[in-house]
mmCIF file of C-alpha atoms and ligand atoms in Angstrom:
data_model
loop_
_atom_site.group_PDB
_atom_site.id
_atom_site.type_symbol
_atom_site.label_atom_id
_atom_site.label_comp_id
_atom_site.label_asym_id
_atom_site.label_seq_id
_atom_site.Cartn_x
_atom_site.Cartn_y
_atom_site.Cartn_z
ATOM 1 C CA MET A 1 238.944 92.039 126.373
ATOM 2 C CA VAL A 2 238.823 90.178 129.704
ATOM 3 C CA ALA A 3 235.889 87.734 129.857
ATOM 4 C CA LYS A 4 233.530 88.807 132.624
ATOM 5 C CA VAL A 5 230.962 87.031 134.791
ATOM 6 C CA GLU A 6 228.334 88.815 136.867
ATOM 7 C CA LEU A 7 226.512 87.096 139.741
ATOM 8 C CA HIS A 8 224.637 90.030 141.327
ATOM 9 C CA LEU A 9 222.358 92.119 139.137
ATOM 10 C CA HIS A 10 218.842 93.308 139.988
ATOM 11 C CA LEU A 11 216.818 93.217 136.794
ATOM 12 C CA GLU A 12 214.486 96.064 137.798
ATOM 13 C CA GLY A 13 217.581 97.970 138.944
ATOM 14 C CA ALA A 14 219.178 97.694 135.509
ATOM 15 C CA ILE A 15 216.567 99.539 133.432
ATOM 16 C CA ALA A 16 218.374 102.337 131.584
ATOM 17 C CA PRO A 17 216.475 105.643 131.952
ATOM 18 C CA GLU A 18 216.025 105.908 128.162
ATOM 19 C CA LEU A 19 214.448 102.467 128.077
ATOM 20 C CA MET A 20 212.271 103.362 131.072
ATOM 21 C CA LEU A 21 210.987 106.396 129.097
ATOM 22 C CA ASP A 22 210.383 104.255 125.978
ATOM 23 C CA ILE A 23 208.440 101.657 127.944
ATOM 24 C CA ALA A 24 206.411 104.340 129.734
ATOM 25 C CA GLY A 25 205.532 105.865 126.340
ATOM 26 C CA ARG A 26 204.514 102.517 124.924
ATOM 27 C CA ASN A 27 202.340 101.860 127.976
ATOM 28 C CA LYS A 28 200.904 105.389 127.911
ATOM 29 C CA ILE A 29 202.119 106.066 131.447
ATOM 30 C CA ASP A 30 203.435 109.408 132.728
ATOM 31 C CA ALA A 31 207.121 108.612 133.215
ATOM 32 C CA PRO A 32 208.722 109.736 136.495
ATOM 33 C CA ARG A 33 211.102 112.158 134.719
ATOM 34 C CA ASP A 34 212.120 113.806 137.997
ATOM 35 C CA ILE A 35 214.180 110.747 138.974
ATOM 36 C CA ILE A 36 216.414 110.930 135.867
ATOM 37 C CA GLY A 37 219.829 112.559 136.222
ATOM 38 C CA PRO A 38 222.688 113.210 133.785
ATOM 39 C CA ASN A 39 224.554 110.526 131.815
ATOM 40 C CA SER A 40 221.881 107.857 131.892
ATOM 41 C CA THR A 41 221.590 107.694 135.684
ATOM 42 C CA TYR A 42 218.868 108.030 138.302
ATOM 43 C CA ILE A 43 218.866 110.551 141.155
ATOM 44 C CA TRP A 44 218.364 109.519 144.795
ATOM 45 C CA GLN A 45 219.586 110.748 148.194
ATOM 46 C CA ASP A 46 220.341 107.783 150.452
ATOM 47 C CA PHE A 47 219.697 104.033 150.660
ATOM 48 C CA MET A 48 216.013 104.324 151.622
ATOM 49 C CA ASP A 49 215.439 106.915 148.897
ATOM 50 C CA PHE A 50 217.320 104.669 146.456
ATOM 51 C CA LEU A 51 214.842 101.876 147.244
ATOM 52 C CA ASN A 52 211.945 104.306 146.555
ATOM 53 C CA VAL A 53 213.383 105.564 143.283
ATOM 54 C CA TYR A 54 214.086 101.975 142.265
ATOM 55 C CA ASP A 55 210.394 101.167 142.831
ATOM 56 C CA LYS A 56 209.348 104.240 140.827
ATOM 57 C CA ALA A 57 211.555 103.405 137.835
ATOM 58 C CA SER A 58 210.167 99.878 137.663
ATOM 59 C CA GLN A 59 206.567 101.035 137.881
ATOM 60 C CA VAL A 60 206.384 101.814 134.157
ATOM 61 C CA LEU A 61 206.394 98.070 133.388
ATOM 62 C CA ARG A 62 203.078 96.525 132.371
ATOM 63 C CA THR A 63 203.627 93.309 130.400
ATOM 64 C CA GLY A 64 205.798 90.237 129.987
ATOM 65 C CA GLU A 65 207.151 91.922 126.829
ATOM 66 C CA ASP A 66 208.455 94.746 129.023
ATOM 67 C CA TYR A 67 210.343 92.136 131.071
ATOM 68 C CA TYR A 68 211.664 90.766 127.787
ATOM 69 C CA ALA A 69 212.795 94.260 126.749
ATOM 70 C CA ILE A 70 214.650 95.087 129.966
ATOM 71 C CA THR A 71 216.343 91.679 130.111
ATOM 72 C CA TYR A 72 217.406 91.654 126.460
ATOM 73 C CA ASP A 73 218.637 95.251 126.650
ATOM 74 C CA TYR A 74 220.747 94.536 129.743
ATOM 75 C CA LEU A 75 222.270 91.351 128.345
ATOM 76 C CA LYS A 76 223.112 93.128 125.075
ATOM 77 C CA ARG A 77 224.899 95.989 126.864
ATOM 78 C CA CYS A 78 226.693 93.605 129.167
ATOM 79 C CA ALA A 79 227.827 91.285 126.350
ATOM 80 C CA ASN A 80 229.258 94.369 124.602
ATOM 81 C CA GLU A 81 231.525 94.831 127.610
ATOM 82 C CA GLY A 82 232.779 91.258 127.471
ATOM 83 C CA ALA A 83 230.298 89.499 129.755
ATOM 84 C CA ILE A 84 229.948 85.805 128.968
ATOM 85 C CA TYR A 85 227.572 84.894 131.815
ATOM 86 C CA VAL A 86 225.144 86.789 134.056
ATOM 87 C CA GLU A 87 222.918 85.667 136.908
ATOM 88 C CA PHE A 88 220.192 88.278 137.207
ATOM 89 C CA MET A 89 217.540 88.786 139.881
ATOM 90 C CA PRO A 90 213.969 89.612 138.857
ATOM 91 C CA SER A 91 211.507 90.472 141.616
ATOM 92 C CA PRO A 92 208.018 88.937 141.248
ATOM 93 C CA ASP A 93 206.801 91.483 143.843
ATOM 94 C CA HIS A 94 207.758 94.363 141.564
ATOM 95 C CA ALA A 95 206.091 92.620 138.622
ATOM 96 C CA GLU A 96 202.940 92.134 140.695
ATOM 97 C CA LEU A 97 202.878 95.818 141.681
ATOM 98 C CA CYS A 98 202.682 96.558 137.937
ATOM 99 C CA GLY A 99 199.937 94.004 137.337
ATOM 100 C CA ILE A 100 202.294 91.529 135.642
ATOM 101 C CA SER A 101 201.820 87.865 136.547
ATOM 102 C CA TYR A 102 204.714 85.678 137.652
ATOM 103 C CA ASP A 103 204.279 83.553 134.521
ATOM 104 C CA ASP A 104 204.373 86.543 132.149
ATOM 105 C CA MET A 105 207.417 87.975 133.935
ATOM 106 C CA LEU A 106 209.197 84.645 133.684
ATOM 107 C CA ALA A 107 208.261 84.068 130.028
ATOM 108 C CA GLY A 108 209.727 87.475 129.134
ATOM 109 C CA CYS A 109 212.978 86.707 130.957
ATOM 110 C CA ILE A 110 213.307 83.244 129.387
ATOM 111 C CA LYS A 111 212.775 84.460 125.819
ATOM 112 C CA ALA A 112 215.314 87.241 126.366
ATOM 113 C CA ILE A 113 217.869 84.712 127.665
ATOM 114 C CA ASP A 114 217.444 82.619 124.513
ATOM 115 C CA ASP A 115 217.536 85.604 122.154
ATOM 116 C CA ALA A 116 220.571 87.151 123.846
ATOM 117 C CA LYS A 117 222.403 83.825 123.639
ATOM 118 C CA ARG A 118 221.602 83.624 119.905
ATOM 119 C CA ASP A 119 222.430 87.290 119.179
ATOM 120 C CA PHE A 120 225.356 88.041 121.533
ATOM 121 C CA ASN A 121 226.633 84.647 122.701
ATOM 122 C CA ILE A 122 226.008 85.498 126.356
ATOM 123 C CA ASP A 123 224.656 82.857 128.743
ATOM 124 C CA SER A 124 222.438 83.887 131.613
ATOM 125 C CA ARG A 125 220.356 82.390 134.390
ATOM 126 C CA ILE A 126 217.714 83.602 136.838
ATOM 127 C CA ILE A 127 217.743 84.031 140.622
ATOM 128 C CA ILE A 128 214.193 84.755 141.752
ATOM 129 C CA THR A 129 214.392 87.409 144.427
ATOM 130 C CA CYS A 130 212.087 88.519 147.222
ATOM 131 C CA VAL A 131 212.212 91.823 149.080
ATOM 132 C CA ARG A 132 212.730 91.588 152.854
ATOM 133 C CA HIS A 133 210.966 94.870 153.735
ATOM 134 C CA PHE A 134 207.802 93.610 152.020
ATOM 135 C CA GLY A 135 207.652 91.157 154.926
ATOM 136 C CA VAL A 136 208.143 87.496 155.805
ATOM 137 C CA GLU A 137 204.795 86.325 154.401
ATOM 138 C CA LYS A 138 205.412 87.933 151.011
ATOM 139 C CA CYS A 139 208.830 86.265 150.829
ATOM 140 C CA ILE A 140 207.309 82.876 151.610
ATOM 141 C CA LYS A 141 204.749 83.500 148.859
ATOM 142 C CA VAL A 142 207.512 84.282 146.353
ATOM 143 C CA ALA A 143 209.344 81.077 147.332
ATOM 144 C CA GLU A 144 206.150 79.014 146.971
ATOM 145 C CA GLU A 145 205.366 80.544 143.588
ATOM 146 C CA THR A 146 208.916 79.898 142.413
ATOM 147 C CA VAL A 147 209.015 76.223 143.310
ATOM 148 C CA LYS A 148 205.586 75.585 141.761
ATOM 149 C CA ARG A 149 206.963 76.274 138.287
ATOM 150 C CA LEU A 150 210.633 75.475 138.183
ATOM 151 C CA HIS A 151 212.440 75.996 134.898
ATOM 152 C CA PRO A 152 216.019 75.007 133.996
ATOM 153 C CA TYR A 153 216.934 78.703 133.736
ATOM 154 C CA ILE A 154 215.824 79.371 137.319
ATOM 155 C CA VAL A 155 218.880 78.372 139.295
ATOM 156 C CA GLY A 156 218.513 80.295 142.517
ATOM 157 C CA PHE A 157 216.479 82.102 145.148
ATOM 158 C CA GLY A 158 217.557 85.293 146.899
ATOM 159 C CA MET A 159 216.513 88.328 148.897
ATOM 160 C CA GLY A 160 217.335 92.053 148.815
ATOM 161 C CA GLY A 161 215.950 95.158 150.521
ATOM 162 C CA ASP A 162 216.365 96.713 153.961
ATOM 163 C CA GLU A 163 218.865 94.491 155.794
ATOM 164 C CA LEU A 164 218.937 96.582 158.988
ATOM 165 C CA GLY A 165 215.156 96.601 159.476
ATOM 166 C CA PHE A 166 214.725 92.958 158.430
ATOM 167 C CA PRO A 167 217.562 90.676 159.592
ATOM 168 C CA PRO A 168 218.006 87.380 157.738
ATOM 169 C CA GLY A 169 217.009 84.765 160.339
ATOM 170 C CA GLN A 170 213.258 85.416 160.158
ATOM 171 C CA PHE A 171 213.236 84.405 156.472
ATOM 172 C CA ALA A 172 214.371 80.813 157.107
ATOM 173 C CA LYS A 173 211.042 79.306 156.019
ATOM 174 C CA ALA A 174 211.091 80.984 152.584
ATOM 175 C CA TYR A 175 214.685 79.832 152.064
ATOM 176 C CA HIS A 176 213.982 76.269 153.101
ATOM 177 C CA ILE A 177 211.103 76.045 150.614
ATOM 178 C CA ALA A 178 213.459 77.119 147.817
ATOM 179 C CA HIS A 179 216.380 74.989 149.010
ATOM 180 C CA GLU A 180 214.282 71.833 149.373
ATOM 181 C CA ALA A 181 213.108 72.266 145.781
ATOM 182 C CA GLY A 182 216.748 72.121 144.660
ATOM 183 C CA LEU A 183 217.469 75.832 144.200
ATOM 184 C CA ARG A 184 220.756 77.344 145.274
ATOM 185 C CA CYS A 185 220.456 80.447 147.447
ATOM 186 C CA ASN A 186 222.033 83.843 148.028
ATOM 187 C CA VAL A 187 221.067 86.681 150.363
ATOM 188 C CA HIS A 188 222.113 90.312 150.775
ATOM 189 C CA ALA A 189 224.068 90.399 154.041
ATOM 190 C CA GLY A 190 226.989 92.409 155.373
ATOM 191 C CA GLU A 191 226.116 95.413 153.202
ATOM 192 C CA TRP A 192 224.282 97.563 155.779
ATOM 193 C CA GLY A 193 224.172 94.937 158.476
ATOM 194 C CA ASP A 194 227.245 94.100 160.527
ATOM 195 C CA THR A 195 229.052 90.789 160.973
ATOM 196 C CA GLN A 196 226.214 89.636 163.263
ATOM 197 C CA SER A 197 223.826 89.852 160.308
ATOM 198 C CA MET A 198 226.265 87.799 158.236
ATOM 199 C CA TRP A 199 226.609 85.102 160.929
ATOM 200 C CA GLU A 200 222.825 84.927 161.140
ATOM 201 C CA ALA A 201 222.606 84.587 157.350
ATOM 202 C CA ILE A 202 225.087 81.727 157.089
ATOM 203 C CA ASP A 203 223.912 79.929 160.242
ATOM 204 C CA LYS A 204 220.152 80.153 159.622
ATOM 205 C CA LEU A 205 219.768 80.203 155.838
ATOM 206 C CA PRO A 206 220.920 77.528 153.353
ATOM 207 C CA VAL A 207 223.014 79.974 151.331
ATOM 208 C CA GLN A 208 225.989 79.299 149.072
ATOM 209 C CA ARG A 209 226.677 82.979 148.385
ATOM 210 C CA LEU A 210 226.219 86.351 150.048
ATOM 211 C CA GLY A 211 225.307 89.541 148.238
ATOM 212 C CA HIS A 212 227.990 92.097 149.205
ATOM 213 C CA GLY A 213 229.245 90.484 152.438
ATOM 214 C CA VAL A 214 232.032 93.041 152.563
ATOM 215 C CA ARG A 215 231.781 93.588 156.316
ATOM 216 C CA ALA A 216 233.206 90.093 156.814
ATOM 217 C CA ILE A 217 236.550 91.893 156.823
ATOM 218 C CA GLU A 218 235.767 92.998 160.413
ATOM 219 C CA ASP A 219 235.750 89.421 161.807
ATOM 220 C CA PRO A 220 238.557 86.879 161.149
ATOM 221 C CA ASN A 221 236.363 84.038 162.454
ATOM 222 C CA LEU A 222 233.711 84.935 159.910
ATOM 223 C CA ILE A 223 236.299 84.983 157.135
ATOM 224 C CA ALA A 224 237.419 81.523 158.235
ATOM 225 C CA ALA A 225 233.789 80.313 158.252
ATOM 226 C CA LEU A 226 233.178 81.637 154.729
ATOM 227 C CA ILE A 227 236.247 79.793 153.483
ATOM 228 C CA ASP A 228 235.459 76.635 155.445
ATOM 229 C CA ARG A 229 231.821 76.509 154.250
ATOM 230 C CA ASP A 230 232.774 77.541 150.694
ATOM 231 C CA ILE A 231 230.486 80.580 150.711
ATOM 232 C CA ALA A 232 231.396 83.107 148.021
ATOM 233 C CA LEU A 233 230.820 86.875 148.002
ATOM 234 C CA GLU A 234 229.139 88.877 145.251
ATOM 235 C CA VAL A 235 231.088 92.106 145.705
ATOM 236 C CA CYS A 236 229.759 95.320 144.143
ATOM 237 C CA PRO A 237 232.372 98.021 144.841
ATOM 238 C CA GLY A 238 230.730 100.783 142.760
ATOM 239 C CA SER A 239 227.421 100.229 144.548
ATOM 240 C CA ASN A 240 229.124 100.321 147.965
ATOM 241 C CA ILE A 241 230.801 103.651 147.215
ATOM 242 C CA ALA A 242 227.699 105.214 145.602
ATOM 243 C CA LEU A 243 225.514 104.228 148.576
ATOM 244 C CA GLY A 244 228.122 105.304 151.121
ATOM 245 C CA VAL A 245 228.866 101.900 152.658
ATOM 246 C CA TYR A 246 232.504 103.074 152.266
ATOM 247 C CA ASN A 247 233.700 106.628 151.651
ATOM 248 C CA ASP A 248 235.960 105.754 148.738
ATOM 249 C CA PHE A 249 237.675 102.852 146.979
ATOM 250 C CA SER A 250 240.760 103.143 149.188
ATOM 251 C CA GLU A 251 238.608 102.033 152.153
ATOM 252 C CA HIS A 252 236.947 99.202 150.231
ATOM 253 C CA PRO A 253 237.942 95.701 151.485
ATOM 254 C CA PHE A 254 237.792 93.888 148.106
ATOM 255 C CA VAL A 255 241.545 93.269 147.923
ATOM 256 C CA LYS A 256 241.837 92.309 151.606
ATOM 257 C CA LEU A 257 238.990 89.800 151.301
ATOM 258 C CA ARG A 258 240.572 88.274 148.218
ATOM 259 C CA ASP A 259 244.010 88.142 149.836
ATOM 260 C CA ALA A 260 242.464 86.456 152.881
ATOM 261 C CA GLY A 261 241.302 83.634 150.603
ATOM 262 C CA VAL A 262 237.595 84.446 150.375
ATOM 263 C CA LYS A 263 236.009 83.663 146.987
ATOM 264 C CA VAL A 264 235.073 87.055 145.540
ATOM 265 C CA SER A 265 233.429 88.127 142.291
ATOM 266 C CA LEU A 266 232.601 91.525 140.797
ATOM 267 C CA SER A 267 229.105 92.826 140.012
ATOM 268 C CA SER A 268 227.299 96.071 139.254
ATOM 269 C CA ASP A 269 224.147 95.564 141.426
ATOM 270 C CA ASP A 270 221.930 98.320 139.923
ATOM 271 C CA PRO A 271 224.104 99.940 137.240
ATOM 272 C CA PRO A 272 222.178 103.111 136.215
ATOM 273 C CA PHE A 273 221.591 103.968 139.877
ATOM 274 C CA PHE A 274 225.283 103.844 140.728
ATOM 275 C CA ASN A 275 226.731 105.185 137.472
ATOM 276 C CA THR A 276 228.450 101.882 136.907
ATOM 277 C CA THR A 277 228.526 98.855 134.595
ATOM 278 C CA LEU A 278 230.134 95.430 134.869
ATOM 279 C CA GLY A 279 232.902 96.745 132.606
ATOM 280 C CA LYS A 280 233.513 99.680 134.960
ATOM 281 C CA GLU A 281 233.712 97.327 137.953
ATOM 282 C CA TYR A 282 236.458 95.314 136.239
ATOM 283 C CA GLU A 283 238.184 98.623 135.303
ATOM 284 C CA THR A 284 238.102 99.667 138.975
ATOM 285 C CA ALA A 285 239.601 96.324 139.966
ATOM 286 C CA LYS A 286 242.412 96.899 137.471
ATOM 287 C CA ASN A 287 243.085 100.619 137.863
ATOM 288 C CA VAL A 288 242.214 101.216 141.523
ATOM 289 C CA PHE A 289 242.695 97.840 143.214
ATOM 290 C CA GLY A 290 245.725 97.104 141.018
ATOM 291 C CA LEU A 291 244.735 93.661 139.716
ATOM 292 C CA SER A 292 246.627 92.341 136.689
ATOM 293 C CA GLU A 293 244.887 90.851 133.679
ATOM 294 C CA SER A 294 245.603 87.346 134.920
ATOM 295 C CA GLU A 295 244.202 88.237 138.364
ATOM 296 C CA LEU A 296 241.047 89.565 136.667
ATOM 297 C CA ASN A 297 240.786 86.233 134.868
ATOM 298 C CA ASP A 298 241.103 84.529 138.264
ATOM 299 C CA ILE A 299 238.157 86.621 139.508
ATOM 300 C CA THR A 300 236.117 85.463 136.519
ATOM 301 C CA HIS A 301 237.106 81.841 137.245
ATOM 302 C CA MET A 302 236.055 82.266 140.886
ATOM 303 C CA ALA A 303 232.724 83.662 139.719
ATOM 304 C CA ILE A 304 232.199 80.664 137.419
ATOM 305 C CA ASP A 305 233.011 78.262 140.270
ATOM 306 C CA ALA A 306 230.570 80.064 142.587
ATOM 307 C CA SER A 307 227.852 80.438 139.954
ATOM 308 C CA PHE A 308 224.660 78.416 140.098
ATOM 309 C CA ALA A 309 225.138 77.179 136.518
ATOM 310 C CA ASP A 310 225.249 73.423 135.921
ATOM 311 C CA ASP A 311 228.588 71.670 135.418
ATOM 312 C CA VAL A 312 228.301 71.487 131.626
ATOM 313 C CA LEU A 313 227.720 75.237 131.297
ATOM 314 C CA LYS A 314 230.494 75.949 133.824
ATOM 315 C CA GLU A 315 232.952 73.956 131.710
ATOM 316 C CA THR A 316 231.887 75.831 128.564
ATOM 317 C CA LEU A 317 232.344 79.154 130.340
ATOM 318 C CA ARG A 318 235.802 78.165 131.612
ATOM 319 C CA GLY A 319 236.773 77.496 128.020
ATOM 320 C CA ARG A 320 235.878 81.099 127.131
ATOM 321 C CA VAL A 321 238.046 82.806 129.781
HETATM 322 N N1 LIG B 401 217.932 95.935 146.005
HETATM 323 C C1 LIG B 401 218.521 96.457 144.932
HETATM 324 N N2 LIG B 401 219.770 96.859 145.218
HETATM 325 C C2 LIG B 401 219.977 96.572 146.533
HETATM 326 C C3 LIG B 401 221.062 96.727 147.421
HETATM 327 N N3 LIG B 401 222.223 97.258 147.052
HETATM 328 N N4 LIG B 401 220.894 96.327 148.690
HETATM 329 C C4 LIG B 401 219.735 95.792 149.092
HETATM 330 N N5 LIG B 401 218.695 95.612 148.296
HETATM 331 C C5 LIG B 401 218.806 95.994 147.023
HETATM 332 ZN ZN1 LIG B 402 221.879 93.868 145.361
#
């Protein structure tokens, strides 16, 4: 099995519907059964509705143990598909909406990282993520909270949400707080926003990676800037097709970006929402994009290079590919 590395995974977007029902039962909460579709997926209509359903699914969480459960469950499933390293993004705002403190959320994630390493030999690290449509002030608060209690497993700071309504530049303060505390940074850009949004992201925010970033293919100067500034892309083809960023895989620019020399990796984003997994993303790269096994290994190596892991862990991971 090809060794896989995932750099873009929303923790609250990775809760399998069965686990969501279990947690709701344990917490004596009426589960939102109407959002569950066939084959372990969630039902939603468009991007804005996806964001709503995503919030609903995560609203069954109540404790740090629930964060433990969703993290451990994801890492177990992912390790089964050959993942050796995952950077996942928990959202303190979603935890807060459920009455879970930042510290309890973090403690659950950390214990799950240790237990998954022991049980499945998968390494993982945390990118604390804010939500742009919750507003600039909330994002600054998340950054402040994050840097107050740094932990070796917290390697990055990022931001998701509504890119069109909330362009990247206005979040510079939150990013500078995280960056000055030594965290590496990513941001969703060039998913719904155009190349202008991507330029703004790389010119105004101290980012080393972009979430998605696929629309870079529309601007050769932007491609050159990504290469020149060594900014890597966390590409999530299954998510892009499910959400309608592209009509089908034949339109998807993954291969063109890679051929142009941009550092690209493969991720599942929010797997049960998009009927995907990290394993399926690598399968798509092989069967649809036509990558050979050695090219898939190259993708994993690029992901390790672009990861926010320290050099010792990176070397260990390289030895496992
Ligand atoms: N949050 C979770 N998934 C997301 C996506 N694909 N784009 C923006 N924000 C998100
Ligand atoms: Zn995402």
